[in-house]
Amino acid sequence: MTELPQPSNQPPTPSGYGHLPGPPQQGYGFPPQGENPYAQQPAYPPQPPTVPQQAAGPGGSGSGPGMAPKKKMVLLVAASVASVLVLGGVGYVAFSGDDKDPKPVAQEPADAKPSGSPSVDKGDGNGDGGGQQTDLNAGRKQGEDKVLWLKTTKIDGPGMGVAAAAQWVIGDTVVKSLWKNLTGYAVTDGKEKWTLPFPAQICSVASQTTAEGRTVVMYRDGEGENTSCTQLRVVDLKTGKEAWSKEVPKEGLFDIFTSPTLSMIGDTVTVSRGGNASAFKISNGDKLFASPVGDGCNPDSYEAGNGKMIALVTCSDEDSTAEVHGIDPVTGAKGWAYRLPAKFKVTSIYSVNPTVIDIGNEQTKQRSIVVLGPDGKQTATLAGEGSFAVGCGDTGVFRSLATCPSAVVDAGTLYLPTAAGTGKANEIVAIDLATGKDKWRVPAGDKRTLTPLKAVNGQLIAYRKAEREQGGEVLSIPAAGGTPTALLRHPSGPAAPIERTFTLPKLDYVDGRFFISSTHLRAQGQDEKLLMVFGK
């Protein structure tokens, strides 16, 4: 492939673009896969059954050996919906397993020490109603770990369903967003600890939290279709209490609050939306700065990570030239600027610090992943064989990008999953950010899919997706490469078909527990899975 065209003020692009990351999707209007899954999308397909009422077996219901395979679900992104109905109750389903723990299959990382205590059941209606439920740990094989609990819910909502995009794990509490509520559950047993209702539909969330366990959530300014996502609220995720709330003021006549993205760093939260952005103090809501509007090069959106903030910028020239700026998160001042080649724009952010971005030209279909140094100068272009997933937040209309959740950066290495073809395995590729070359590759295994989760203590933590008759796994891969070690092996049997049918799920591995949750519910008055937790 030919070298990328060079802007006049940039050093030459290092060679070695190779086949990374493959041809772009048509039109560059990629479905968002980042932290703002509320953008309008096509309607959802029917969701598979969630919790079988009886153990599957000869003549029984459910999935398992001998059962006809279910059709593969189409992966779609959670839709933004207007709603007027009240959130239904969330049901709690308890499960028990073999009293004797299987032998551990690997040592946990140093930070993975299960903690937290079960909450007290206060008779708040979250029991299983006395109905007989399947034991999801039934028939566990040697070496398999447990389903700790599964949370289901039954909602009668709007026709396009409801969003359930957010999931945070804070100490002994896991918090889940669902339509007009945030709810905190005990990590050990899933008992509800608190619920915080919102006046209208939640429409945007920040993935980050402060050291004190606060986060930022936006909700609509009313019910119905002609409403905007302008209401900002700071929530203490440990207690479920609101710290403060306010309406985000417009920054101009054409300030459109369709699908804002939120990013947090220190005491700053930025609200980026449709070409405008503003920043506020998380502690008290005071306004810090807004993106400038006028001639020149103006920020469209901000993103923060690992102690740094960057802005995506569009210039008011004939080509609408794009730049990336280093930003002071308190004042909004520009620290450095990197100008993209003509006709290129940022299509994905893999990391903010160090800055690793995917850039592309819609007309020529050229793409490249570039690394920027602390001064904003390009230091490497990444090369590698395979097709890598793209589209972490770029809707093609409003360029407000969030960092790709499936990209992990640690100690000068970028870990990316290759795209998984139908019925084919993918792999995780470790790429040296200094040289741009592959360091190692780990295949997922026959027809399996691997997703990087995080890097900790010199190890990459990854999730191997469940199959219909085989549970998923949490794996640890040495940063230097090598054979993966299983930290958790999820049970097969009745649990596996439930685990595998979470589509575009939120994933977390914290303190030796694995959390997987839905990001969209059909909300048609039928029981649906919301959150599933695995552990020892």
Coordinates of C-alpha atoms in Angstrom, one line a residue:
M1 CA 0.0 0.0 0.0
T2 CA 1.3 3.5 -0.8
E3 CA 2.5 5.9 1.9
L4 CA -0.1 8.3 3.3
P5 CA 0.0 11.8 2.0
Q6 CA 1.9 14.1 4.3
P7 CA 0.7 17.4 5.8
S8 CA 3.4 20.1 5.3
N9 CA 4.1 20.5 9.0
Q10 CA 4.5 16.8 9.9
P11 CA 7.5 14.5 9.8
P12 CA 7.5 11.7 7.2
T13 CA 5.2 8.8 8.0
P14 CA 7.2 5.7 9.1
S15 CA 6.9 2.9 6.6
G16 CA 5.3 -0.5 7.5
Y17 CA 1.6 0.3 7.1
G18 CA 1.2 -3.2 5.6
H19 CA -2.2 -4.7 5.9
L20 CA -3.2 -2.9 9.1
P21 CA -6.0 -2.6 9.7
G22 CA -7.7 -3.6 6.4
P23 CA -10.2 -1.9 4.2
P24 CA -12.7 0.4 5.9
Q25 CA -16.4 -0.2 6.0
Q26 CA -18.5 1.6 3.4
G27 CA -19.0 5.3 4.0
Y28 CA -17.2 5.5 7.3
G29 CA -20.6 5.7 9.0
F30 CA -19.5 3.0 11.5
P31 CA -21.9 1.9 14.2
P32 CA -20.7 3.3 17.5
Q33 CA -19.1 0.7 19.8
G34 CA -17.8 2.9 22.5
E35 CA -19.3 4.6 25.5
N36 CA -22.2 6.3 23.8
P37 CA -24.4 3.5 22.5
Y38 CA -27.5 5.7 22.5
A39 CA -27.3 6.9 18.9
Q40 CA -30.3 6.1 16.8
Q41 CA -30.0 2.7 15.1
P42 CA -32.2 0.1 13.4
A43 CA -34.7 -1.9 15.5
Y44 CA -33.4 -4.9 17.4
P45 CA -34.0 -8.5 16.4
P46 CA -35.8 -10.8 18.8
Q47 CA -33.7 -11.6 21.8
P48 CA -33.1 -15.3 22.7
P49 CA -34.6 -16.8 25.9
T50 CA -32.6 -15.8 29.0
V51 CA -33.3 -18.1 32.0
P52 CA -34.9 -21.5 31.4
Q53 CA -37.5 -22.5 33.9
Q54 CA -36.4 -26.1 34.0
A55 CA -33.2 -27.8 33.5
A56 CA -32.7 -28.6 29.8
G57 CA -32.6 -32.3 29.0
P58 CA -34.5 -34.9 26.9
G59 CA -37.8 -33.4 26.1
G60 CA -37.0 -30.3 28.1
S61 CA -36.5 -26.7 27.0
G62 CA -33.3 -24.7 26.8
S63 CA -30.0 -25.3 24.9
G64 CA -27.5 -28.0 25.4
P65 CA -26.2 -31.2 23.8
G66 CA -28.7 -32.6 21.4
M67 CA -30.6 -29.4 21.0
A68 CA -31.0 -27.7 17.7
P69 CA -28.7 -24.8 17.4
K70 CA -30.2 -21.4 17.7
K71 CA -29.9 -18.8 15.0
K72 CA -27.0 -16.4 15.6
M73 CA -28.2 -12.9 16.7
V74 CA -27.4 -9.9 14.6
L75 CA -25.2 -7.5 16.6
L76 CA -26.7 -4.1 16.7
V77 CA -26.1 -1.0 18.8
A78 CA -28.4 0.1 21.6
A79 CA -31.0 2.5 20.3
S80 CA -32.0 5.9 21.7
V81 CA -35.7 5.8 22.6
A82 CA -38.2 8.2 24.0
S83 CA -40.3 6.7 26.8
V84 CA -43.2 7.5 29.0
L85 CA -43.7 4.4 31.1
V86 CA -42.4 3.6 34.5
L87 CA -39.5 1.1 35.0
G88 CA -40.7 -2.3 36.1
G89 CA -39.2 -4.2 39.0
V90 CA -36.0 -6.2 38.7
G91 CA -36.2 -9.8 39.6
Y92 CA -33.5 -11.6 41.6
V93 CA -32.7 -15.2 40.8
A94 CA -30.6 -17.2 43.2
F95 CA -28.4 -20.1 42.2
S96 CA -26.6 -22.7 44.2
G97 CA -23.8 -25.0 43.1
D98 CA -21.6 -27.8 44.3
D99 CA -20.6 -27.1 47.9
K100 CA -17.0 -28.2 47.0
D101 CA -15.1 -25.6 45.0
P102 CA -13.2 -27.0 42.0
K103 CA -9.4 -26.8 42.1
P104 CA -8.2 -23.4 41.1
V105 CA -6.9 -23.4 37.5
A106 CA -4.5 -20.5 37.9
Q107 CA -3.2 -18.0 40.4
E108 CA -5.1 -14.7 40.5
P109 CA -3.2 -11.5 39.7
A110 CA -2.0 -9.6 42.7
D111 CA -4.9 -7.2 42.6
A112 CA -7.6 -9.8 42.3
K113 CA -8.7 -10.5 45.9
P114 CA -12.4 -11.0 46.1
S115 CA -13.9 -8.6 48.6
G116 CA -17.3 -7.3 49.8
S117 CA -20.0 -8.7 51.9
P118 CA -23.5 -9.8 51.0
S119 CA -26.2 -7.2 51.5
V120 CA -29.2 -7.8 53.7
D121 CA -32.4 -8.9 52.0
K122 CA -34.9 -6.4 53.3
G123 CA -37.9 -8.0 51.6
D124 CA -37.9 -5.4 48.8
G125 CA -39.6 -7.6 46.2
N126 CA -36.3 -8.7 44.6
G127 CA -36.7 -12.4 45.5
D128 CA -37.3 -15.1 43.0
G129 CA -41.0 -15.2 44.0
G130 CA -40.7 -18.8 45.1
G131 CA -40.6 -20.1 41.6
Q132 CA -38.3 -23.0 40.8
Q133 CA -35.4 -21.9 38.7
T134 CA -32.7 -23.8 37.0
D135 CA -29.4 -24.3 38.9
L136 CA -27.0 -22.7 36.4
N137 CA -24.1 -24.5 38.1
A138 CA -25.6 -27.9 37.7
G139 CA -23.3 -30.5 36.2
R140 CA -20.1 -28.4 36.5
K141 CA -17.1 -30.1 35.1
Q142 CA -13.8 -30.5 37.0
G143 CA -12.0 -27.1 36.9
E144 CA -15.0 -25.0 36.1
D145 CA -15.9 -22.1 38.3
K146 CA -19.4 -20.8 39.3
V147 CA -22.2 -18.5 38.2
L148 CA -22.4 -16.3 41.4
W149 CA -25.8 -14.8 40.4
L150 CA -27.9 -13.7 37.5
K151 CA -30.2 -10.6 37.4
T152 CA -33.2 -10.6 35.2
T153 CA -35.9 -8.0 34.6
K154 CA -39.3 -7.7 33.0
I155 CA -40.2 -4.4 31.5
D156 CA -43.1 -3.2 29.3
G157 CA -41.5 -0.3 27.5
P158 CA -41.5 1.5 24.2
G159 CA -41.4 -0.4 20.9
M160 CA -37.7 0.0 20.2
G161 CA -36.8 -1.2 23.7
V162 CA -34.7 0.6 26.3
A163 CA -31.0 1.3 26.8
A164 CA -29.0 -0.3 29.6
A165 CA -25.6 1.0 28.5
A166 CA -23.6 1.5 31.7
Q167 CA -21.9 -0.8 34.2
W168 CA -19.6 0.3 37.0
V169 CA -17.9 -1.9 39.6
I170 CA -17.1 0.2 42.8
G171 CA -15.8 -1.7 45.8
D172 CA -18.5 -4.2 46.9
T173 CA -21.2 -2.7 44.5
V174 CA -21.8 -3.2 40.8
V175 CA -24.0 -0.5 39.3
K176 CA -26.2 -0.9 36.2
S177 CA -28.1 1.7 34.2
L178 CA -31.5 0.7 32.8
W179 CA -33.8 3.2 31.1
K180 CA -34.6 5.7 33.8
N181 CA -32.8 4.2 36.7
L182 CA -29.4 3.4 38.2
T183 CA -29.4 0.4 40.5
G184 CA -26.6 -0.9 42.7
Y185 CA -26.2 -4.6 43.6
A186 CA -24.0 -6.4 46.0
V187 CA -21.2 -8.0 44.0
T188 CA -21.3 -11.2 46.1
D189 CA -25.0 -12.2 45.8
G190 CA -26.7 -9.6 43.6
K191 CA -29.1 -8.3 46.2
E192 CA -30.2 -4.8 45.5
K193 CA -28.5 -2.1 47.6
W194 CA -30.1 1.0 46.2
T195 CA -32.0 2.5 43.2
L196 CA -31.8 6.0 41.9
P197 CA -34.7 7.1 39.6
F198 CA -34.3 9.8 36.9
P199 CA -37.1 12.1 35.8
A200 CA -36.7 10.9 32.2
Q201 CA -34.7 8.6 30.0
I202 CA -30.9 8.3 30.6
C203 CA -29.2 9.3 27.4
S204 CA -25.5 9.4 28.1
V205 CA -23.1 8.1 30.7
A206 CA -19.4 8.5 31.5
S207 CA -17.4 5.3 31.8
Q208 CA -15.0 6.7 34.2
T209 CA -15.4 7.4 37.9
T210 CA -13.6 9.6 40.4
A211 CA -11.4 8.3 43.2
E212 CA -14.4 8.8 45.5
G213 CA -16.7 6.7 43.3
R214 CA -18.6 9.5 41.6
T215 CA -19.7 9.5 37.9
V216 CA -21.7 11.7 35.5
V217 CA -24.9 10.8 33.8
M218 CA -27.1 12.8 31.4
Y219 CA -30.8 12.4 30.9
R220 CA -33.5 13.9 28.6
D221 CA -35.3 17.2 29.4
G222 CA -38.7 15.6 29.2
E223 CA -40.8 12.8 27.7
G224 CA -41.5 12.3 24.0
E225 CA -39.6 12.6 20.8
N226 CA -39.0 16.3 20.7
T227 CA -36.7 16.3 23.7
S228 CA -33.0 16.9 24.1
C229 CA -30.2 15.3 26.2
T230 CA -29.3 18.3 28.2
Q231 CA -29.7 17.4 31.9
L232 CA -26.5 16.6 33.8
R233 CA -26.3 14.8 37.1
V234 CA -23.4 13.7 39.3
V235 CA -24.0 10.5 41.2
D236 CA -22.2 8.8 44.1
L237 CA -22.1 5.2 43.0
K238 CA -21.4 3.8 46.5
T239 CA -24.5 5.2 48.0
G240 CA -26.8 5.9 45.0
K241 CA -27.2 9.6 46.1
E242 CA -27.2 12.5 43.7
A243 CA -24.5 15.1 44.4
W244 CA -25.9 17.8 42.1
S245 CA -27.7 18.3 38.8
K246 CA -28.0 21.1 36.2
E247 CA -29.0 21.8 32.6
V248 CA -26.1 22.2 30.2
P249 CA -26.4 25.6 28.6
K250 CA -26.2 26.0 24.8
E251 CA -23.0 27.3 23.4
G252 CA -24.6 28.8 20.3
L253 CA -27.6 28.9 18.1
F254 CA -26.8 25.5 16.5
D255 CA -25.8 23.6 19.7
I256 CA -27.6 20.3 19.2
F257 CA -27.9 17.9 22.2
T258 CA -28.6 14.7 20.3
S259 CA -26.1 12.1 21.6
P260 CA -23.6 13.8 23.9
T261 CA -20.5 11.9 25.0
L262 CA -19.1 12.4 28.5
S263 CA -15.4 12.2 29.5
M264 CA -13.9 12.6 33.0
I265 CA -10.5 13.5 34.2
G266 CA -9.6 14.8 37.7
D267 CA -12.3 17.3 38.7
T268 CA -13.4 17.9 35.0
V269 CA -16.2 16.4 33.0
T270 CA -16.6 17.3 29.3
V271 CA -19.9 17.2 27.4
S272 CA -19.2 16.9 23.7
R273 CA -22.1 17.0 21.2
G274 CA -22.5 17.8 17.5
G275 CA -19.6 20.2 17.0
N276 CA -19.8 21.9 20.4
A277 CA -18.4 21.0 23.8
S278 CA -18.2 22.4 27.3
A279 CA -16.6 21.4 30.6
F280 CA -17.7 21.5 34.2
K281 CA -16.3 20.8 37.7
I282 CA -17.4 17.4 38.9
S283 CA -17.3 18.7 42.5
N284 CA -19.8 21.5 42.2
G285 CA -21.0 21.9 38.6
D286 CA -19.2 25.2 37.9
K287 CA -18.4 25.8 34.3
L288 CA -14.7 25.6 33.3
F289 CA -14.6 26.2 29.6
A290 CA -16.3 25.7 26.3
S291 CA -14.9 24.8 22.8
P292 CA -14.3 28.0 20.9
V293 CA -16.4 28.7 17.8
G294 CA -15.4 30.8 14.8
D295 CA -12.7 30.9 12.2
G296 CA -9.6 28.7 12.6
C297 CA -9.4 25.2 14.0
N298 CA -12.1 24.5 16.6
P299 CA -12.5 21.4 18.9
D300 CA -15.5 19.2 18.1
S301 CA -15.1 16.9 21.1
Y302 CA -12.9 16.0 24.0
E303 CA -11.7 12.6 25.3
A304 CA -9.6 11.9 28.4
G305 CA -7.7 8.9 29.7
N306 CA -4.7 8.0 31.8
G307 CA -4.3 11.5 33.1
K308 CA -4.4 13.3 29.8
M309 CA -7.0 15.0 27.6
I310 CA -7.1 15.5 23.8
A311 CA -9.6 17.3 21.5
L312 CA -10.7 16.4 18.0
V313 CA -10.6 19.5 15.9
T314 CA -12.0 20.7 12.6
C315 CA -10.5 23.6 10.7
S316 CA -12.6 26.1 8.8
D317 CA -10.7 25.7 5.5
E318 CA -12.0 24.4 2.2
D319 CA -11.0 20.8 3.1
S320 CA -12.3 20.9 6.7
T321 CA -8.8 19.8 7.7
A322 CA -8.7 17.7 10.9
E323 CA -6.3 18.1 13.8
V324 CA -5.8 16.5 17.3
H325 CA -4.9 18.8 20.2
G326 CA -3.4 18.2 23.6
I327 CA -5.7 20.0 26.1
D328 CA -5.3 21.4 29.6
P329 CA -8.4 19.8 31.3
V330 CA -8.8 22.8 33.7
T331 CA -8.5 25.7 31.3
G332 CA -9.2 24.1 27.9
A333 CA -5.9 25.6 26.5
K334 CA -4.2 23.9 23.6
G335 CA -0.8 22.4 24.4
W336 CA 0.1 20.8 21.1
A337 CA -1.4 20.2 17.7
Y338 CA -1.2 17.3 15.2
R339 CA -2.6 17.9 11.7
L340 CA -3.9 14.9 9.8
P341 CA -3.2 14.4 6.1
A342 CA -5.7 16.2 3.8
K343 CA -9.1 14.6 3.6
F344 CA -8.4 12.3 6.6
K345 CA -10.3 12.3 9.9
V346 CA -10.1 10.4 13.2
T347 CA -12.3 7.4 13.1
S348 CA -11.3 5.7 16.3
I349 CA -9.3 6.4 19.5
Y350 CA -7.4 3.5 20.9
S351 CA -5.7 5.4 23.7
V352 CA -5.4 9.0 24.9
N353 CA -2.1 8.7 26.8
P354 CA -0.1 7.6 24.9
T355 CA -2.2 9.0 22.0
V356 CA -3.0 6.2 19.5
I357 CA -5.6 7.0 16.9
D358 CA -7.1 5.4 13.8
I359 CA -7.4 7.8 10.9
G360 CA -9.0 7.3 7.5
N361 CA -9.9 8.9 4.2
E362 CA -13.5 8.1 3.1
Q363 CA -12.8 8.8 -0.5
T364 CA -9.6 6.8 -1.1
K365 CA -10.5 4.2 1.6
Q366 CA -7.0 4.6 3.1
R367 CA -6.6 3.9 6.8
S368 CA -3.7 4.0 9.2
I369 CA -3.1 3.7 13.0
V370 CA -0.7 6.4 14.2
V371 CA 1.1 7.0 17.5
L372 CA 1.7 10.5 18.8
G373 CA 4.4 11.5 21.3
P374 CA 3.9 13.7 24.3
D375 CA 4.6 16.8 22.0
G376 CA 2.0 15.7 19.5
K377 CA 4.5 14.6 16.9
Q378 CA 3.9 11.3 15.0
T379 CA 6.3 8.7 16.3
A380 CA 5.1 5.5 14.6
T381 CA 2.6 4.0 12.2
L382 CA 1.4 0.6 13.2
A383 CA 1.7 -2.4 10.9
G384 CA 0.2 -5.9 11.2
E385 CA -1.6 -8.6 9.3
G386 CA -5.3 -9.0 9.7
S387 CA -8.5 -7.0 9.8
F388 CA -9.0 -5.0 12.9
A389 CA -12.4 -3.8 14.2
V390 CA -13.2 -0.1 13.6
G391 CA -15.9 2.3 14.5
C392 CA -15.6 3.1 18.2
G393 CA -18.0 6.0 18.4
D394 CA -17.8 7.7 15.0
T395 CA -21.4 8.1 13.7
G396 CA -20.2 9.9 10.6
V397 CA -22.4 12.9 11.4
F398 CA -21.4 14.0 14.9
R399 CA -17.8 13.3 15.5
S400 CA -17.7 12.7 19.3
L401 CA -15.5 9.7 19.9
A402 CA -14.9 7.7 23.0
T403 CA -11.9 5.4 23.6
C404 CA -12.5 2.0 22.1
P405 CA -13.4 -0.4 24.9
S406 CA -11.7 -3.4 23.2
A407 CA -8.4 -1.6 22.8
V408 CA -5.9 -1.8 25.7
V409 CA -2.6 0.1 26.0
D410 CA 0.1 -0.7 28.6
A411 CA 3.9 -0.2 28.9
G412 CA 4.4 0.8 25.2
T413 CA 2.2 -1.9 23.8
L414 CA -1.2 -1.8 22.1
Y415 CA -3.4 -4.9 22.3
L416 CA -6.1 -5.1 19.6
P417 CA -8.5 -8.0 18.7
T418 CA -8.8 -8.9 15.1
A419 CA -12.3 -8.9 13.6
A420 CA -14.0 -12.3 14.1
G421 CA -15.6 -13.7 10.9
T422 CA -18.7 -15.8 11.0
G423 CA -17.8 -19.2 12.4
K424 CA -14.1 -18.3 12.5
A425 CA -11.7 -17.6 15.4
N426 CA -10.1 -14.2 16.0
E427 CA -6.8 -13.4 17.8
I428 CA -5.3 -10.7 20.0
V429 CA -2.3 -8.9 18.5
A430 CA 0.3 -7.1 20.7
I431 CA 1.8 -4.2 18.8
D432 CA 5.0 -2.3 19.8
L433 CA 4.2 1.4 19.9
A434 CA 7.8 2.3 19.4
T435 CA 8.4 0.3 16.3
G436 CA 4.9 -0.2 15.0
K437 CA 5.5 -3.9 14.6
D438 CA 3.8 -7.0 16.0
K439 CA 5.3 -8.4 19.2
W440 CA 3.1 -11.5 19.4
R441 CA -0.3 -13.0 18.6
V442 CA -2.6 -15.2 20.7
P443 CA -5.3 -17.1 18.8
A444 CA -8.7 -17.5 20.4
G445 CA -9.0 -21.2 19.4
D446 CA -11.4 -23.0 17.1
K447 CA -14.4 -20.7 16.3
R448 CA -13.8 -18.7 19.5
T449 CA -13.5 -15.0 20.1
L450 CA -11.1 -13.1 22.4
T451 CA -11.6 -9.6 23.7
P452 CA -8.9 -7.7 25.7
L453 CA -10.2 -6.3 29.0
K454 CA -7.3 -4.5 30.7
A455 CA -3.6 -4.8 31.5
V456 CA -2.5 -5.2 35.1
N457 CA 0.7 -6.3 36.8
G458 CA 2.5 -7.2 33.6
Q459 CA -0.5 -9.3 32.4
L460 CA -3.1 -8.7 29.7
I461 CA -6.6 -9.9 31.0
A462 CA -8.9 -11.1 28.2
Y463 CA -12.3 -12.7 27.8
R464 CA -13.0 -15.7 25.7
K465 CA -16.6 -15.7 24.7
A466 CA -18.9 -18.5 25.6
E467 CA -20.2 -21.0 23.1
R468 CA -23.6 -22.8 23.2
E469 CA -22.2 -25.8 25.0
Q470 CA -19.1 -24.3 26.5
G471 CA -18.7 -21.5 29.1
G472 CA -16.6 -18.4 28.6
E473 CA -13.2 -17.9 30.2
V474 CA -11.2 -15.1 31.7
L475 CA -7.6 -15.4 30.6
S476 CA -4.3 -13.9 31.7
I477 CA -1.6 -13.5 29.0
P478 CA 2.0 -12.4 29.9
A479 CA 2.8 -9.0 28.5
A480 CA 5.8 -10.6 26.8
G481 CA 3.6 -13.2 25.2
G482 CA 3.2 -16.8 25.9
T483 CA 0.5 -19.4 26.8
P484 CA -2.7 -17.9 28.3
T485 CA -3.6 -19.0 31.8
A486 CA -7.3 -19.4 32.8
L487 CA -8.3 -17.2 35.8
L488 CA -11.9 -18.2 35.6
R489 CA -13.5 -21.0 33.6
H490 CA -17.3 -20.4 33.4
P491 CA -19.6 -23.4 33.8
S492 CA -21.0 -25.2 30.8
G493 CA -24.5 -26.8 30.9
P494 CA -27.4 -24.4 31.3
A495 CA -25.3 -21.3 32.0
A496 CA -23.4 -21.3 28.7
P497 CA -26.3 -20.5 26.3
I498 CA -27.3 -17.6 28.5
E499 CA -23.8 -16.2 28.7
R500 CA -23.2 -16.5 24.9
T501 CA -26.3 -14.5 24.0
F502 CA -25.3 -11.2 25.6
T503 CA -25.0 -9.0 22.5
L504 CA -22.6 -6.0 22.6
P505 CA -22.3 -6.6 26.3
K506 CA -20.4 -4.5 29.0
L507 CA -17.6 -6.6 30.4
D508 CA -15.6 -6.2 33.6
Y509 CA -13.1 -8.3 35.6
V510 CA -12.6 -6.9 39.1
D511 CA -11.4 -8.6 42.3
G512 CA -11.6 -12.1 40.8
R513 CA -15.2 -11.7 39.5
F514 CA -16.3 -11.4 35.9
F515 CA -19.3 -9.2 35.1
I516 CA -21.3 -9.3 31.8
S517 CA -24.4 -7.2 31.2
S518 CA -26.8 -6.3 28.4
T519 CA -26.7 -2.9 26.9
H520 CA -30.2 -3.0 25.4
L521 CA -33.4 -4.7 26.4
R522 CA -36.5 -5.3 24.1
A523 CA -38.8 -4.3 27.0
Q524 CA -41.8 -6.2 25.7
G525 CA -43.1 -7.5 29.0
Q526 CA -41.0 -10.7 28.9
D527 CA -38.2 -11.8 31.3
E528 CA -34.8 -10.7 30.0
K529 CA -31.3 -11.2 31.3
L530 CA -29.6 -8.0 32.6
L531 CA -26.5 -8.8 34.5
M532 CA -24.5 -12.1 35.1
V533 CA -21.6 -12.5 37.5
F534 CA -19.0 -15.4 37.7
G535 CA -16.4 -16.2 40.3
K536 CA -14.8 -18.9 42.4

